[in-house]
Short mmCIF file of C-alpha atoms in Angstrom, two decimals:
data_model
loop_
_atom_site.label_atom_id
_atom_site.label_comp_id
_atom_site.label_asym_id
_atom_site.label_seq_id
_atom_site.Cartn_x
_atom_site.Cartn_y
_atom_site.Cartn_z
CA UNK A 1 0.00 0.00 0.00
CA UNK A 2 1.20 3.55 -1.08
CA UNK A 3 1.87 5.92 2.13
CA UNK A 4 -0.01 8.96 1.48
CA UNK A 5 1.74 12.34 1.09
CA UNK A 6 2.40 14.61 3.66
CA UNK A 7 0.92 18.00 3.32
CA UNK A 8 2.87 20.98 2.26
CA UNK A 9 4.21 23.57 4.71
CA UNK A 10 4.85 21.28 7.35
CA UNK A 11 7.24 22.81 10.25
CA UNK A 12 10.21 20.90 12.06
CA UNK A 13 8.15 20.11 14.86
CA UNK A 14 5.17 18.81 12.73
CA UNK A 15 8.18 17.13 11.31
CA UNK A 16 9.91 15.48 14.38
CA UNK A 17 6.82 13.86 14.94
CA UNK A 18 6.44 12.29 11.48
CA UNK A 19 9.55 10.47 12.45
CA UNK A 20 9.07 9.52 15.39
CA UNK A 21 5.80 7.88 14.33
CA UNK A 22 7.95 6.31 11.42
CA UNK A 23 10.21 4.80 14.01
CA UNK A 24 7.01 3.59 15.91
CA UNK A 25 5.27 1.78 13.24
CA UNK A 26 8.71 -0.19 12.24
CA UNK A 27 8.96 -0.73 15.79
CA UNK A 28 5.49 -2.86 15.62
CA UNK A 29 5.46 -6.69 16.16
CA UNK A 30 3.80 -6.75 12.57
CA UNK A 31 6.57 -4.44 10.66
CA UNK A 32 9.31 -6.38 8.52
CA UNK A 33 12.54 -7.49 9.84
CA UNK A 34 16.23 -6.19 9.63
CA UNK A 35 15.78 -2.66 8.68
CA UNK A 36 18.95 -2.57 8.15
CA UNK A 37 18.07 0.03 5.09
CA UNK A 38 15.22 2.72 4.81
CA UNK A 39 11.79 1.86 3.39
CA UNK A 40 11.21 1.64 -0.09
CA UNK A 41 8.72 4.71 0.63
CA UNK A 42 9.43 6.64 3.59
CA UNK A 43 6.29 10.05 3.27
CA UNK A 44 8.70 12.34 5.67
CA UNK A 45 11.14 12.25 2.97
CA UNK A 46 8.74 13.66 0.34
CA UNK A 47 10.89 13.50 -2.67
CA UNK A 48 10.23 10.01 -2.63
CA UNK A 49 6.88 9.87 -3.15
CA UNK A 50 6.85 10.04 -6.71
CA UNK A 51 9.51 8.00 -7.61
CA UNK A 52 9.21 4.61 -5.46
CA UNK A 53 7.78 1.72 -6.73
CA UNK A 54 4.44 0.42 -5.61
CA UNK A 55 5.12 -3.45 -6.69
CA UNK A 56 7.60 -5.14 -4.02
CA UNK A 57 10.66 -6.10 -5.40
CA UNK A 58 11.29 -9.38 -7.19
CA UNK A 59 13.78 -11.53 -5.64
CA UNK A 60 16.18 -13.02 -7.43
CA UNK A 61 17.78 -16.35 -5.94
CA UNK A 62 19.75 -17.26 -9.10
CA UNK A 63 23.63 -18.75 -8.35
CA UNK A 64 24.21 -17.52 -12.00
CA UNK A 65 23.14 -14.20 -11.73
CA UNK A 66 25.64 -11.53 -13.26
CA UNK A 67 24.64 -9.50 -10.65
CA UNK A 68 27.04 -11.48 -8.20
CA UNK A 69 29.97 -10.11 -9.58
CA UNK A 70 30.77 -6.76 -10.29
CA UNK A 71 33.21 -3.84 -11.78
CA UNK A 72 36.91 -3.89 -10.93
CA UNK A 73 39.04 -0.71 -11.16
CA UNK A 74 42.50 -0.06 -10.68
CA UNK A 75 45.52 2.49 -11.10
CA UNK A 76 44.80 3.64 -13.76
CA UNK A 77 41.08 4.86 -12.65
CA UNK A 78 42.23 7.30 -9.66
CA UNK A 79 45.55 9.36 -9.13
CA UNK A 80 47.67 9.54 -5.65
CA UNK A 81 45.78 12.82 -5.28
CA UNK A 82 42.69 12.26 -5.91
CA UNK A 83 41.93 11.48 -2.11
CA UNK A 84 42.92 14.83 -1.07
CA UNK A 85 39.96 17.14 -1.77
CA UNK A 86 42.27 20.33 -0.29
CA UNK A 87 44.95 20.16 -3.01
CA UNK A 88 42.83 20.02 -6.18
CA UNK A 89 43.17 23.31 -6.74
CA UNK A 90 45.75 26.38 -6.86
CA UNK A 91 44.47 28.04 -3.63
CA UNK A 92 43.50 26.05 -0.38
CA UNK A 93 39.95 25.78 0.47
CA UNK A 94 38.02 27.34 3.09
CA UNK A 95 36.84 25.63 6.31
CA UNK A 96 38.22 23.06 9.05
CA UNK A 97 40.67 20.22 7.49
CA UNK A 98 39.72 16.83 8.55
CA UNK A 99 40.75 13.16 7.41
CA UNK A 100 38.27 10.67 7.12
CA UNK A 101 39.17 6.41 7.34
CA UNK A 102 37.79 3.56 8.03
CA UNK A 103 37.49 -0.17 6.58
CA UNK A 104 35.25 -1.51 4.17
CA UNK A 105 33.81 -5.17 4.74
CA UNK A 106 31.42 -7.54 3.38
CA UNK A 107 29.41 -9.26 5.90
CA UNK A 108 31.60 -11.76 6.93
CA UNK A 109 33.99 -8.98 8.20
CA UNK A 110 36.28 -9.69 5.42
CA UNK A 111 38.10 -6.63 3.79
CA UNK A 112 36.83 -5.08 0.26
CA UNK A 113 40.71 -4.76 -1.46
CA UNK A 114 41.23 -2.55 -4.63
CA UNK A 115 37.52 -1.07 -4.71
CA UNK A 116 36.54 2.17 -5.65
CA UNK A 117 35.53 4.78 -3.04
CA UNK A 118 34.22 8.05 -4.28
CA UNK A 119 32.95 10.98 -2.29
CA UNK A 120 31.43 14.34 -2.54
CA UNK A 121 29.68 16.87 -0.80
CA UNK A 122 29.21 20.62 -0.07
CA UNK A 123 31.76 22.74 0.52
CA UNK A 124 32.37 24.22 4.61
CA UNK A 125 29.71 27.14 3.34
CA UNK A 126 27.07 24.19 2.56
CA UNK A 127 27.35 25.13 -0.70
CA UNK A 128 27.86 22.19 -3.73
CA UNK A 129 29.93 23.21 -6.90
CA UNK A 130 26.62 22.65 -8.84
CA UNK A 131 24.55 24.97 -10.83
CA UNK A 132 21.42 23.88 -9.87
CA UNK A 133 22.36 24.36 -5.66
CA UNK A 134 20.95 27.53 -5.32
CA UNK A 135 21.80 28.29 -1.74
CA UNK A 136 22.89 31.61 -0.71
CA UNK A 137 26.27 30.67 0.70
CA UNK A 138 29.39 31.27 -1.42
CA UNK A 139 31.10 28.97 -3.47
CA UNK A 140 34.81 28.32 -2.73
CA UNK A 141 36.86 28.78 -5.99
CA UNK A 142 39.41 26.14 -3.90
CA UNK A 143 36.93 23.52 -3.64
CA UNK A 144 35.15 20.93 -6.32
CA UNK A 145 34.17 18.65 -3.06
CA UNK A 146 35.04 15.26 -4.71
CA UNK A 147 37.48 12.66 -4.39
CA UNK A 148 38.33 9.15 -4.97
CA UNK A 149 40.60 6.15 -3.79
CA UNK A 150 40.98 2.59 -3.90
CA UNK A 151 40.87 0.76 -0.43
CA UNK A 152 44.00 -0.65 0.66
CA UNK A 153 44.90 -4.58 1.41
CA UNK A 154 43.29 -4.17 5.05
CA UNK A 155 40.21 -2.66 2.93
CA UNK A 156 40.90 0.46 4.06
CA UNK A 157 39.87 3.93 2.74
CA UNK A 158 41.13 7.67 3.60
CA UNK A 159 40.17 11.15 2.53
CA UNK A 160 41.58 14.59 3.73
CA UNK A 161 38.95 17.05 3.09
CA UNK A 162 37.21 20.04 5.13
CA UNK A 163 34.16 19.22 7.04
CA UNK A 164 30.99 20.54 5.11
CA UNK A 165 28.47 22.98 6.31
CA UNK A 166 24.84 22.49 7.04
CA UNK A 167 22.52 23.52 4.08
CA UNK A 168 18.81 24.53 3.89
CA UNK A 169 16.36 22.36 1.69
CA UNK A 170 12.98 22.77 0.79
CA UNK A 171 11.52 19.22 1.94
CA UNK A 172 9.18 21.31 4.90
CA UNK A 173 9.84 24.60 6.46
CA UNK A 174 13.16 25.77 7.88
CA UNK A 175 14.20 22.06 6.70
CA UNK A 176 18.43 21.92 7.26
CA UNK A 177 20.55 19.05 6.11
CA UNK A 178 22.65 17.93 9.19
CA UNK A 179 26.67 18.20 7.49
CA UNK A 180 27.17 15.15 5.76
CA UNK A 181 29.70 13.66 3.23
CA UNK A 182 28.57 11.25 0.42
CA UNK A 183 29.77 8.47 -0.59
CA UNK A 184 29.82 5.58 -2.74
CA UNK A 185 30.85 2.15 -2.38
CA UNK A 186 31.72 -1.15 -4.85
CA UNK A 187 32.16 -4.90 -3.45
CA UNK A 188 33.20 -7.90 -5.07
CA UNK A 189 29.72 -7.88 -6.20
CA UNK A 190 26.93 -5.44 -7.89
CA UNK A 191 24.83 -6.15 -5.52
CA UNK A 192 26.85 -5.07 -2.70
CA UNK A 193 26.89 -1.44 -4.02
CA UNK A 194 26.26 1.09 -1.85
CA UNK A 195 25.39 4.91 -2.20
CA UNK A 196 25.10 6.33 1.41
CA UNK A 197 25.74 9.32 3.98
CA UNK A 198 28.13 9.85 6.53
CA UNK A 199 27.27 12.10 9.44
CA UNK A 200 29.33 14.21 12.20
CA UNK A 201 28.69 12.74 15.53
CA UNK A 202 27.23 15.46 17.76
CA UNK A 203 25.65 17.93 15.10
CA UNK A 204 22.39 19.13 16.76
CA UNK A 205 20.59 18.89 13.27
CA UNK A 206 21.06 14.73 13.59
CA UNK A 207 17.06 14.57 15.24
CA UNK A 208 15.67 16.63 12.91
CA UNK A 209 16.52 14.77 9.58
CA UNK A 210 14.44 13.05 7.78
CA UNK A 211 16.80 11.73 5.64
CA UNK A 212 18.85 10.42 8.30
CA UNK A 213 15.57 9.10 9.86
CA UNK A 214 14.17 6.90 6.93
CA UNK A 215 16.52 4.63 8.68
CA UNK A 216 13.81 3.68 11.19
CA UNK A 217 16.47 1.94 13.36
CA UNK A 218 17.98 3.54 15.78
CA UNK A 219 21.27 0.86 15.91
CA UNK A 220 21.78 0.80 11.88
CA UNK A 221 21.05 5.07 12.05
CA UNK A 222 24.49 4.82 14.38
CA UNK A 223 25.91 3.31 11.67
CA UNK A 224 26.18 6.29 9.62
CA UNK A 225 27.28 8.62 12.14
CA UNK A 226 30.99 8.70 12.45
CA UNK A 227 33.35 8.28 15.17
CA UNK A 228 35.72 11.26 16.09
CA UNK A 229 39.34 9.65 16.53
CA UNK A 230 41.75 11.76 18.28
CA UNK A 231 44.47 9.47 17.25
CA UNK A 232 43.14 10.20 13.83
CA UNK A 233 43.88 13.81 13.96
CA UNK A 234 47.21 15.32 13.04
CA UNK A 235 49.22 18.00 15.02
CA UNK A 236 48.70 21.25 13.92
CA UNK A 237 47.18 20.05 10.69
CA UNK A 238 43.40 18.45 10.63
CA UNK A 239 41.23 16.90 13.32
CA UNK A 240 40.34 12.58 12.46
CA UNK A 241 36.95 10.88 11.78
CA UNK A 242 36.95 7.05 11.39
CA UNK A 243 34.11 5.76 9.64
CA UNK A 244 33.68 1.75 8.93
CA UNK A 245 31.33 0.45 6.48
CA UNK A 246 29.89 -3.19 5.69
CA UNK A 247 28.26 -3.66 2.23
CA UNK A 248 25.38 -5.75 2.04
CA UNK A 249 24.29 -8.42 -0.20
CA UNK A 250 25.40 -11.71 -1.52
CA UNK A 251 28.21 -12.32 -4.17
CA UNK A 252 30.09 -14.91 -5.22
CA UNK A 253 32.56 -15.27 -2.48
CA UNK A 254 29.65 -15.76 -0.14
CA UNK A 255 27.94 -17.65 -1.99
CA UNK A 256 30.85 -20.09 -2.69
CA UNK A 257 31.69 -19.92 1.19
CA UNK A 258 27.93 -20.91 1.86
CA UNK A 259 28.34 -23.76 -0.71
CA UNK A 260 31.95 -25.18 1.45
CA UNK A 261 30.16 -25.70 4.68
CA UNK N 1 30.42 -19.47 11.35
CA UNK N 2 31.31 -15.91 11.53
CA UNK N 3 28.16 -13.31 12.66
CA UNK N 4 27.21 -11.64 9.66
CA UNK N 5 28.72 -7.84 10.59
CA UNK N 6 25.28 -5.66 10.18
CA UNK N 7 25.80 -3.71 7.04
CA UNK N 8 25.75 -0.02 6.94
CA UNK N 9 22.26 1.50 5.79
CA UNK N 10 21.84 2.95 2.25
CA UNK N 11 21.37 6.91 1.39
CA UNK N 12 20.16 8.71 -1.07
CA UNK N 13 22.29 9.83 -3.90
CA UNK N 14 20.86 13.66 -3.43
CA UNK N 15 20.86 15.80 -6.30
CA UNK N 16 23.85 16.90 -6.65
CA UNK N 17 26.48 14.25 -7.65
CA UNK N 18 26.62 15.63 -10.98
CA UNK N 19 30.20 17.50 -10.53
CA UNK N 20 31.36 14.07 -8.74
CA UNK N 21 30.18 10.97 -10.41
CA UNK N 22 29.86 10.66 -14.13
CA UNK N 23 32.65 10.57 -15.74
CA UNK N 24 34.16 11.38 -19.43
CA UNK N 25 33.40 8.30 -21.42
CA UNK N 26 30.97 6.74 -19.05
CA UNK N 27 28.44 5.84 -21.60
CA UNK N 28 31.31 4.18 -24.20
CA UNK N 29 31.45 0.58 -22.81
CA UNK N 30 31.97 -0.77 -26.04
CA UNK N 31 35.76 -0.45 -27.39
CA UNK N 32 35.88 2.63 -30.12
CA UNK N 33 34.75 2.29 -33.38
CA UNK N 34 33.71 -1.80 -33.13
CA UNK N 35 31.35 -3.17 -35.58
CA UNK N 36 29.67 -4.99 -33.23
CA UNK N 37 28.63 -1.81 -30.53
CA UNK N 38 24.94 -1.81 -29.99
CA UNK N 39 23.01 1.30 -28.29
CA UNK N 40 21.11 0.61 -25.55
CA UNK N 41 19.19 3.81 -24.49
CA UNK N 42 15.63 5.23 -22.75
CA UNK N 43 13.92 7.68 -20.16
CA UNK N 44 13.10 7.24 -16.70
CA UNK N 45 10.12 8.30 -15.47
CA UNK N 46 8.36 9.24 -12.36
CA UNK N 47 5.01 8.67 -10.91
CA UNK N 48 3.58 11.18 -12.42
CA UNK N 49 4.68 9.87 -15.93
CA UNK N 50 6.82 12.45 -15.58
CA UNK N 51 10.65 12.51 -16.99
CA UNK N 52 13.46 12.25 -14.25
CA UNK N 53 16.39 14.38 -14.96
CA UNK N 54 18.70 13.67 -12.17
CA UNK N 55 18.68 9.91 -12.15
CA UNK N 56 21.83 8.02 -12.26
CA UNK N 57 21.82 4.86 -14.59
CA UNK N 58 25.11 2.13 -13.69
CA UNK N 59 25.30 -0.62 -15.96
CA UNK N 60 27.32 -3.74 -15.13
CA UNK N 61 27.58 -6.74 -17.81
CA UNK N 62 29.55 -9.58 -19.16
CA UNK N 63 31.72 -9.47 -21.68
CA UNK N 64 31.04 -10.64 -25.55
CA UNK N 65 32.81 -14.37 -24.44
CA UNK N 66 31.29 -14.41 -21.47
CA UNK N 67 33.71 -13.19 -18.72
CA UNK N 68 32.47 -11.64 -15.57
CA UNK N 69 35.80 -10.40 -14.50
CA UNK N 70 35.38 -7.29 -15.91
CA UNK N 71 39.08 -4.67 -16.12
CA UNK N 72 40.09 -1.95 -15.08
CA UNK N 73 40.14 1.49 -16.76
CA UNK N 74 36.41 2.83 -16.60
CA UNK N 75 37.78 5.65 -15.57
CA UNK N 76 40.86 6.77 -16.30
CA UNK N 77 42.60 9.59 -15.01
CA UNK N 78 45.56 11.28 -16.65
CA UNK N 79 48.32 10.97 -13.29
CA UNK N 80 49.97 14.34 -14.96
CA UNK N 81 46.88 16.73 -14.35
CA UNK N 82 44.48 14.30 -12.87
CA UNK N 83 41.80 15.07 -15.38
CA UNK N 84 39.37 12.52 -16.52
CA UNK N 85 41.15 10.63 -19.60
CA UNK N 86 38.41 8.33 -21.38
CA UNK N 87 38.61 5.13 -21.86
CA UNK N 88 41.67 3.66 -23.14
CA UNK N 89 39.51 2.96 -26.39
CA UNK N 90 40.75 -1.04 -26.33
CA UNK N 91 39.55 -2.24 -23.34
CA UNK N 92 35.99 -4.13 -22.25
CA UNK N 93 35.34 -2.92 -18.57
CA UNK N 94 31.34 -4.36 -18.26
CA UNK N 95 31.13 -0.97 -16.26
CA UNK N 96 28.85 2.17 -18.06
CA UNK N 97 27.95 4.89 -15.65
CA UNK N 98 25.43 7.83 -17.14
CA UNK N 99 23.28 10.46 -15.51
CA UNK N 100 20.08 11.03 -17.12
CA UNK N 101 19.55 14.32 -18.99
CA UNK N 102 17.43 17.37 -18.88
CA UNK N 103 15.01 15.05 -20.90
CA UNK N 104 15.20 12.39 -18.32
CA UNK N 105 17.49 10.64 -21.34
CA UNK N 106 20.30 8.19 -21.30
CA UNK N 107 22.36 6.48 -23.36
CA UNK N 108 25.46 3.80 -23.15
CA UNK N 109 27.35 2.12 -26.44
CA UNK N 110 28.20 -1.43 -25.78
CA UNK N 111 28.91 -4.58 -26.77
CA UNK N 112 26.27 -7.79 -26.78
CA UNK N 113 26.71 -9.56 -23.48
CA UNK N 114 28.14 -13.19 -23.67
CA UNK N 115 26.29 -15.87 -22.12
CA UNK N 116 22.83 -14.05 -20.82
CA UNK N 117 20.29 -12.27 -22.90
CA UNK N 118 20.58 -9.10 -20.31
CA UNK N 119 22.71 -6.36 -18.87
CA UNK N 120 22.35 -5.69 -15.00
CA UNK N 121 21.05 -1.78 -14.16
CA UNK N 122 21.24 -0.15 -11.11
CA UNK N 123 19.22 3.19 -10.91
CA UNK N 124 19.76 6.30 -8.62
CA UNK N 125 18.07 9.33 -7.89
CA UNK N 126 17.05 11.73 -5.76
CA UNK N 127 13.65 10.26 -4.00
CA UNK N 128 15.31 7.35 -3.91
CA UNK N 129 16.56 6.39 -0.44
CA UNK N 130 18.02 2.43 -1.73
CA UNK N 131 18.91 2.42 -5.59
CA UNK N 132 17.23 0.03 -7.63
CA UNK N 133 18.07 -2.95 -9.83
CA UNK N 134 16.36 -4.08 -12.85
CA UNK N 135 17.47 -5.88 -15.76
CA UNK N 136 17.77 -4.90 -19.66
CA UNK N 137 16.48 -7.82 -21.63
CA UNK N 138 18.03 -7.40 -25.37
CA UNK N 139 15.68 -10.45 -26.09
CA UNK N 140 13.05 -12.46 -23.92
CA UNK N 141 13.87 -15.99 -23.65
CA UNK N 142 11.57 -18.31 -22.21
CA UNK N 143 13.88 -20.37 -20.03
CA UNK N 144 14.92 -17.39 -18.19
CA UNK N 145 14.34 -17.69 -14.85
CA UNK N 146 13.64 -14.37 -13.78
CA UNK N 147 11.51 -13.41 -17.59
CA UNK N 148 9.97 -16.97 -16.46
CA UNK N 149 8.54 -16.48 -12.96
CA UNK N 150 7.11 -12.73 -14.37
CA UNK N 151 3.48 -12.60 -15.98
CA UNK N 152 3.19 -10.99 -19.22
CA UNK N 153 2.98 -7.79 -18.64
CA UNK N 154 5.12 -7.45 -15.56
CA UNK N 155 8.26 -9.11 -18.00
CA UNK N 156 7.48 -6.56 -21.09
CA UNK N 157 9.15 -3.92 -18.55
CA UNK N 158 12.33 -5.65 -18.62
CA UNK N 159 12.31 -6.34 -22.69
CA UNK N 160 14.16 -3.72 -24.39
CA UNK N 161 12.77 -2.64 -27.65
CA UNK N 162 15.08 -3.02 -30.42
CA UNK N 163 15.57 -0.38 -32.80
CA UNK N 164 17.11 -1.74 -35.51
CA UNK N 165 19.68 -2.15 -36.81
CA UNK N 166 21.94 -1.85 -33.94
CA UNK N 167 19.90 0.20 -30.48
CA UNK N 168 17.60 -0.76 -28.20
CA UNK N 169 15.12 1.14 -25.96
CA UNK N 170 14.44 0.63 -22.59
CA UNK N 171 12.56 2.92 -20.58
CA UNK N 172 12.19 2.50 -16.69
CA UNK N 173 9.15 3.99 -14.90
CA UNK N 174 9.48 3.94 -11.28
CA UNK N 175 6.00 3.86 -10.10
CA UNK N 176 2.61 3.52 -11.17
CA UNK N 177 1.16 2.16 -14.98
CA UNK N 178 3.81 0.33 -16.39
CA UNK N 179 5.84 0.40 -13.71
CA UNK N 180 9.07 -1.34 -14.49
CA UNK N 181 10.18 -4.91 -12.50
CA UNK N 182 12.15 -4.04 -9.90
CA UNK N 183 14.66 -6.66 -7.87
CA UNK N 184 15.78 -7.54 -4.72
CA UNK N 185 19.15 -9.81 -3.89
CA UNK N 186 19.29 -11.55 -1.11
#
C-alpha cells in the first residue's frame, strides 16, 4: 500500500513527529525485519513519493546471476591525489581540514581490497559546486568537493577534506541538512553497491533529519554517524573521523563460502 | 560461522552528484569504433509519468565471451593533471555509468553480453533512499528464470525494444502504470 503524502508547509516540529511515528510503526510486532536500510517509501522524505515503486521487489535467488559479480578498477582509474579534496586546486579551500578512514567489509567482516571509493559533498559554506544548488552561501573557488581512492589490502579507505556545512532544503519549512559527506561504495559484487551518507557525531541537526531518519532503526542510524578519533587527527594540521562500512548483499565469495560448509 | 557484521544503511544519492560521479566516457562501454557496438538507451520516469532528470543509470555486464571479471580502466585519469582521460579505447570494462539528462534521457554504447540475454542496471536518484536494480532484456527468452517467474505484462518492462539495426530502448518507470520490475538480492 502507497503511504499517502504529507501536506505541504509542514514545520520541524510537525516534522519530528512524522519520524518519530515512522520509528514507531517499524517498531510494531507486525513491521518487517532487519531494517537494516530505509523503506522503499518513507512520506517524511517527500521527494520520494513520486519516484518509489508500488510493486515489491522481485527476488532473485539465481547462483548464476551476473549480478554477483561486479566492476573492478585499478591504477589507472584514480591518481595519488585524488583522495585529497584540499589540493585540487591552486588556492587552499576554506573551512576546518579533517581526514576521514575507516574499513570496508562484506558481511563476513572480510576486507573489500582494490575497490573504488568516491565521495562528494558541499563545501564548509554548505554550498555544492553545482549549478542547480541555489543556496545563498558562497562557493569556494578552492573547492570541487570530490574525491576518490581505492581501499588498501586491510580494505581500508582515507580522505583529507574540510568538514561541510549544514545547508537549507525545501523538503518542509526551515528544513536543514545535518553536514554530511557522500559516498559511494563497490564490493566484489553489484549487488553489494552502496550509495550512502556519513554524518558528524554530535551535530544538533542529527534529530531533525528526515533523511537520516528513513533509517527507522535507531542501531543501523548509528551506523552512519561517524566516530571522532583523536588518534586520527594530526598535530597542527586536521582533526580525524573514522568511519567503517559493511556492504550488504550476496556475491560470489559468499555464496561459494555458503556452498563449502 | 562468523556473525554476519550488520551492514551499513543505504542513502540517497541527493541531487547533486553531478560534478562528482559521471565521468568522461561513461556511456562508451563498447571499445571505439567496433562493428559490433549496440546502443542501448531510454527515459526514466516518475510517478507522475513524468521525466526524471537527475537519475543516475550504472550498468554492469559480461563481456562478448562471457567473462564476468570485468578490467580496469572505466575511468581513467591522466596521473599528470588528474583530469578525466576516457577510456583507453581497447579495453571491455562491463562498467557504463550515465546520468540522465534534462530530458530524463540516457544512453550507453556497448557490446552484446556473452552468455545471458541481459545487462544488469542499477538506478539512482534523488527520492530514492536504496537504488534500484532491474534488468535490460536485449531479447526475452523463455527459459529465463527471472523473464519466467514474471506474468506478461510485468516481464514486457524488462524487454528492451530493439531499434534496428543496432539500439535498443528501454525505458524505466518507477512507479505507477507500467511500472518497471524491480529486484531484490538476497
Amino acid at each position: 500500500m502507497t503511504p499517502l503524502p504529507l501536506p505541504d508547509g509542514l514545520t520541524q516540529q510537525e516534522m519530528d513527529a512524522e519520524l518519530a511515528k515512522a520509528e514507531e510503526a517499524a517498531r510494531a510486532p507486525a513491521a518487517p525485519t532487519a531494517p537494516y536500510h530505509p523503506p522503499i517509501a518513507y512520506p517524511p522524505y517527500r521527494s520520494t513519493h513520486h519516484r518509489t515503486p508500488h510493486a515489491p521487489l522481485v527476488a532473485v535467488r539465481d547462483p548464476e546471476a551476473v549480478e554477483l559479480t561486479g566492476p573492478v578498477f585499478g591504477g589507472t582509474d584514480v591518481t595519488a591525489l585524488d583522495h585529497d579534496l584540499t589540493r585540487q586546486h591552486a588556492g587552499e579551500p576554506i573551512g576546518e581540514r579533517i581526514t576521514v578512514t575507516g574499513r570496508v567489509l562484506d558481511r563476513r567482516g572480510r576486507p573489500v581490497r582494490g575497490q573504488l571509493v568516491e565521495l562528494w559533498q558541499a563545501n564548509s559554506a554548505g554550498r555544492y559546486a553545482h549549478r542547480l544548488d541555489q543556496h545563498l552561501a558562497p562557493l569556494d573557488p578552492n573547492f570541487t568537493g570530490f574525491g576518490r581512492c581505492l581501499t588498501d589490502d586491510d580494505g581500508t579507505y582515507s580522505f583529507t577534506t574540510v568538514r561541510p556545512g549544514a545547508y537549507p532544503w525545501r523538503n518542509h519549512i526551515n528544513a536543514w541538512r545535518p553536514a554530511h559527506l557522500h559516498f559511494s561504495f563497490f564490493g566484489t559484487a553489484f549487488t553489494q553497491r552502496l550509495v550512502t551518507q556519513m554524518y558528524f557525531p554530535g551535530d544538533p541537526l542529527l534529530p531533525h533529519d528526515p533523511v537520516l531518519h528513513s533509517v527507522t532503526d535507531e542501531a543501523a542510524r548509528a551506523r552512519l554517524v561517524a566516530a571522532y578519533d583523536h588518534g586520527l587527527s594530526v598535530p597542527e594540521w586536521s582533526l580525524g573521523y573514522r568511519w567503517d562500512v559493511v556492504l550488504d548483499g550476496p556475491s560470489a565469495t559468499l555464496t561459494e563460502e555458503d556452498h563449502a560448509r | 560461522m562468523t556473525p554476519l557484521h550488520a551492514p551499513t544503511p543505504s542513502q540517497t544519492i541527493g541531487p547533486f552528484y553531478g560534478n562528482a560521479l559521471p565521468f568522461a566516457d561513461g556511456g562508451e562501454i563498447a571499445p571505439r569504433a567496433h562493428p559490433d557496438a549496440i546502443t542501448l538507451h531510454g527515459y526514466v520516469y516518475d510517478g507522475a509519468a513524468e521525466p526524471v532528470p537527475d537519475a543516475l543509470v550504472e550498468i554492469w555486464q559480461p563481456a562478448p565471451d562471457g567473462s564476468r571479471a570485468g578490467a580496469h580502466g572505466s575511468l581513467r585519469r591522466d596521473p599528470a593533471t588528474g583530469r578525466a582521460a576516457g577510456r583507453d579505447g581497447v579495453t571491455f570494462t562491463g562498467f557504463g555509468r550515465v546520468p540522465t539528462d534534462a530530458d530524463g534521457h540516457w544512453a550507453v554504447r556497448t557490446l552484446p553480453p556473452g552468455g545471458v540475454p541481459y545487462l544488469s542496471v542499477a538506478l539512482f536518484a534523488r527520492g530514492l533512499l536504496h537504488h534500484l536494480y532491474t534488468r535490460a532484456y536485449l531479447r526475452d527468452e523463455p527459459a529465463d528464470r527471472l523473464l519466467a517467474s514474471l506474468d506478461a505484462g510485468r516481464r514486457a518492462t524488462l524487454l528492451a525494444l530493439p531499434e534496428p539495426p543496432r539500439a535498443y530502448r528501454f525505458d524505466m518507470r518507477l512507479q505507477g502504470e507500467g511500472e518497471t520490475v524491480f529486484l531484490g538480492f538476497s
